[in-house]
């Protein structure tokens, strides 16, 4: 048997190239949210120190999307409830006191 060993490669101290993590993204059906989730793929092509900007951007967008779900729609101008026939007092007509 020989004592000859192949020469080992010197370890590289250079950072590895960015590589996709392979994390699947399931569509939600909400275009705004799906676009934000797809934005996460941008981090796959950046070095680790570039991930923070992408993650913060996506987090801000998702937070805004969730906040918008809590917002109440603006009131539509107009009479409250069904319109009464002309000359008929409505439930909202407080101009006359009808007590006996």
mmCIF file of C-alpha atoms in Angstrom:
data_model
loop_
_atom_site.group_PDB
_atom_site.id
_atom_site.type_symbol
_atom_site.label_atom_id
_atom_site.label_comp_id
_atom_site.label_asym_id
_atom_site.label_seq_id
_atom_site.Cartn_x
_atom_site.Cartn_y
_atom_site.Cartn_z
ATOM 1 C CA UNK A 1 0.000 0.000 0.000
ATOM 2 C CA UNK A 2 1.246 3.477 -0.818
ATOM 3 C CA UNK A 3 1.489 6.415 1.556
ATOM 4 C CA UNK A 4 0.725 8.786 -1.294
ATOM 5 C CA UNK A 5 -2.289 11.018 -0.631
ATOM 6 C CA UNK A 6 -3.740 13.387 -3.212
ATOM 7 C CA UNK A 7 -3.101 16.998 -2.461
ATOM 8 C CA UNK A 8 -6.136 18.600 -0.779
ATOM 9 C CA UNK A 9 -7.475 21.828 -2.192
ATOM 10 C CA UNK A 10 -6.820 24.847 -0.050
ATOM 11 C CA UNK A 11 -10.068 26.061 1.506
ATOM 12 C CA UNK A 12 -11.467 29.193 -0.103
ATOM 13 C CA UNK A 13 -12.165 32.112 2.172
ATOM 14 C CA UNK A 14 -14.361 33.774 -0.423
ATOM 15 C CA UNK A 15 -18.113 33.861 0.296
ATOM 16 C CA UNK A 16 -20.200 31.382 -1.645
ATOM 17 C CA UNK A 17 -22.312 32.653 -4.519
ATOM 18 C CA UNK A 18 -25.974 33.370 -3.675
ATOM 19 C CA UNK A 19 -28.176 30.342 -4.269
ATOM 20 C CA UNK A 20 -31.977 30.001 -4.208
ATOM 21 C CA UNK A 21 -33.335 28.523 -0.999
ATOM 22 C CA UNK A 22 -36.007 26.610 -2.881
ATOM 23 C CA UNK A 23 -38.834 27.740 -0.605
ATOM 24 C CA UNK A 24 -42.172 27.311 -2.358
ATOM 25 C CA UNK A 25 -44.689 30.127 -2.485
ATOM 26 C CA UNK A 26 -48.357 29.208 -2.542
ATOM 27 C CA UNK A 27 -50.616 31.802 -4.243
ATOM 28 C CA UNK A 28 -53.132 33.410 -1.886
ATOM 29 C CA UNK A 29 -55.569 34.646 -4.531
ATOM 30 C CA UNK A 30 -54.943 38.280 -3.543
ATOM 31 C CA UNK A 31 -52.826 39.891 -6.268
ATOM 32 C CA UNK A 32 -51.243 42.435 -3.909
ATOM 33 C CA UNK A 33 -50.128 39.758 -1.428
ATOM 34 C CA UNK A 34 -48.991 37.341 -4.145
ATOM 35 C CA UNK A 35 -46.798 40.065 -5.690
ATOM 36 C CA UNK A 36 -45.184 40.696 -2.302
ATOM 37 C CA UNK A 37 -44.519 36.999 -1.782
ATOM 38 C CA UNK A 38 -42.947 36.788 -5.241
ATOM 39 C CA UNK A 39 -40.703 39.699 -4.228
ATOM 40 C CA UNK A 40 -39.093 37.321 -1.722
ATOM 41 C CA UNK A 41 -37.488 35.551 -4.701
ATOM 42 C CA UNK A 42 -35.321 38.665 -5.150
ATOM 43 C CA UNK A 43 -33.426 37.655 -2.003
ATOM 44 C CA UNK A 44 -32.375 34.408 -3.707
ATOM 45 C CA UNK A 45 -30.020 36.347 -5.961
ATOM 46 C CA UNK A 46 -28.538 38.661 -3.335
ATOM 47 C CA UNK A 47 -25.770 38.129 -0.818
ATOM 48 C CA UNK A 48 -27.017 37.724 2.764
ATOM 49 C CA UNK A 49 -26.446 41.394 3.614
ATOM 50 C CA UNK A 50 -28.968 42.341 0.891
ATOM 51 C CA UNK A 51 -31.769 40.171 2.275
ATOM 52 C CA UNK A 52 -32.772 42.639 4.999
ATOM 53 C CA UNK A 53 -33.951 45.271 2.524
ATOM 54 C CA UNK A 54 -36.115 42.746 0.656
ATOM 55 C CA UNK A 55 -37.579 41.265 3.857
ATOM 56 C CA UNK A 56 -38.371 44.706 5.298
ATOM 57 C CA UNK A 57 -40.024 45.796 2.045
ATOM 58 C CA UNK A 58 -42.185 42.650 1.937
ATOM 59 C CA UNK A 59 -43.035 42.939 5.641
ATOM 60 C CA UNK A 60 -44.118 46.573 5.207
ATOM 61 C CA UNK A 61 -46.319 45.643 2.238
ATOM 62 C CA UNK A 62 -47.940 42.707 4.062
ATOM 63 C CA UNK A 63 -48.562 44.870 7.122
ATOM 64 C CA UNK A 64 -50.221 47.522 4.927
ATOM 65 C CA UNK A 65 -52.370 44.852 3.249
ATOM 66 C CA UNK A 66 -53.535 43.561 6.635
ATOM 67 C CA UNK A 67 -54.216 47.084 7.900
ATOM 68 C CA UNK A 68 -56.349 47.810 4.837
ATOM 69 C CA UNK A 69 -58.585 44.858 5.759
ATOM 70 C CA UNK A 70 -59.446 46.618 9.030
ATOM 71 C CA UNK A 71 -60.276 49.934 7.372
ATOM 72 C CA UNK A 72 -63.962 50.642 7.088
ATOM 73 C CA UNK A 73 -65.243 51.759 3.705
ATOM 74 C CA UNK A 74 -66.050 55.442 3.439
ATOM 75 C CA UNK A 75 -69.707 56.367 3.938
ATOM 76 C CA UNK A 76 -71.599 56.941 0.722
ATOM 77 C CA UNK A 77 -73.226 60.384 0.707
ATOM 78 C CA UNK A 78 -76.989 60.394 0.489
ATOM 79 C CA UNK A 79 -80.056 59.814 2.618
ATOM 80 C CA UNK A 80 -79.788 57.120 5.246
ATOM 81 C CA UNK A 81 -82.074 54.239 4.345
ATOM 82 C CA UNK A 82 -84.847 54.084 1.738
ATOM 83 C CA UNK A 83 -86.278 57.330 0.395
ATOM 84 C CA UNK A 84 -89.790 58.216 1.543
ATOM 85 C CA UNK A 85 -92.505 59.285 -0.873
ATOM 86 C CA UNK A 86 -92.884 63.057 -1.137
ATOM 87 C CA UNK A 87 -95.028 64.447 1.679
ATOM 88 C CA UNK A 88 -94.604 61.322 3.832
ATOM 89 C CA UNK A 89 -92.657 61.809 7.072
ATOM 90 C CA UNK A 90 -89.688 59.494 7.368
ATOM 91 C CA UNK A 91 -88.266 57.901 10.486
ATOM 92 C CA UNK A 92 -85.451 60.450 10.256
ATOM 93 C CA UNK A 93 -87.748 63.468 10.073
ATOM 94 C CA UNK A 94 -87.426 65.194 13.468
ATOM 95 C CA UNK A 95 -88.936 68.523 12.416
ATOM 96 C CA UNK A 96 -92.308 67.797 14.048
ATOM 97 C CA UNK A 97 -93.116 66.356 17.407
ATOM 98 C CA UNK A 98 -95.915 63.806 16.867
ATOM 99 C CA UNK A 99 -96.676 63.164 20.522
ATOM 100 C CA UNK A 100 -100.249 63.529 21.740
#
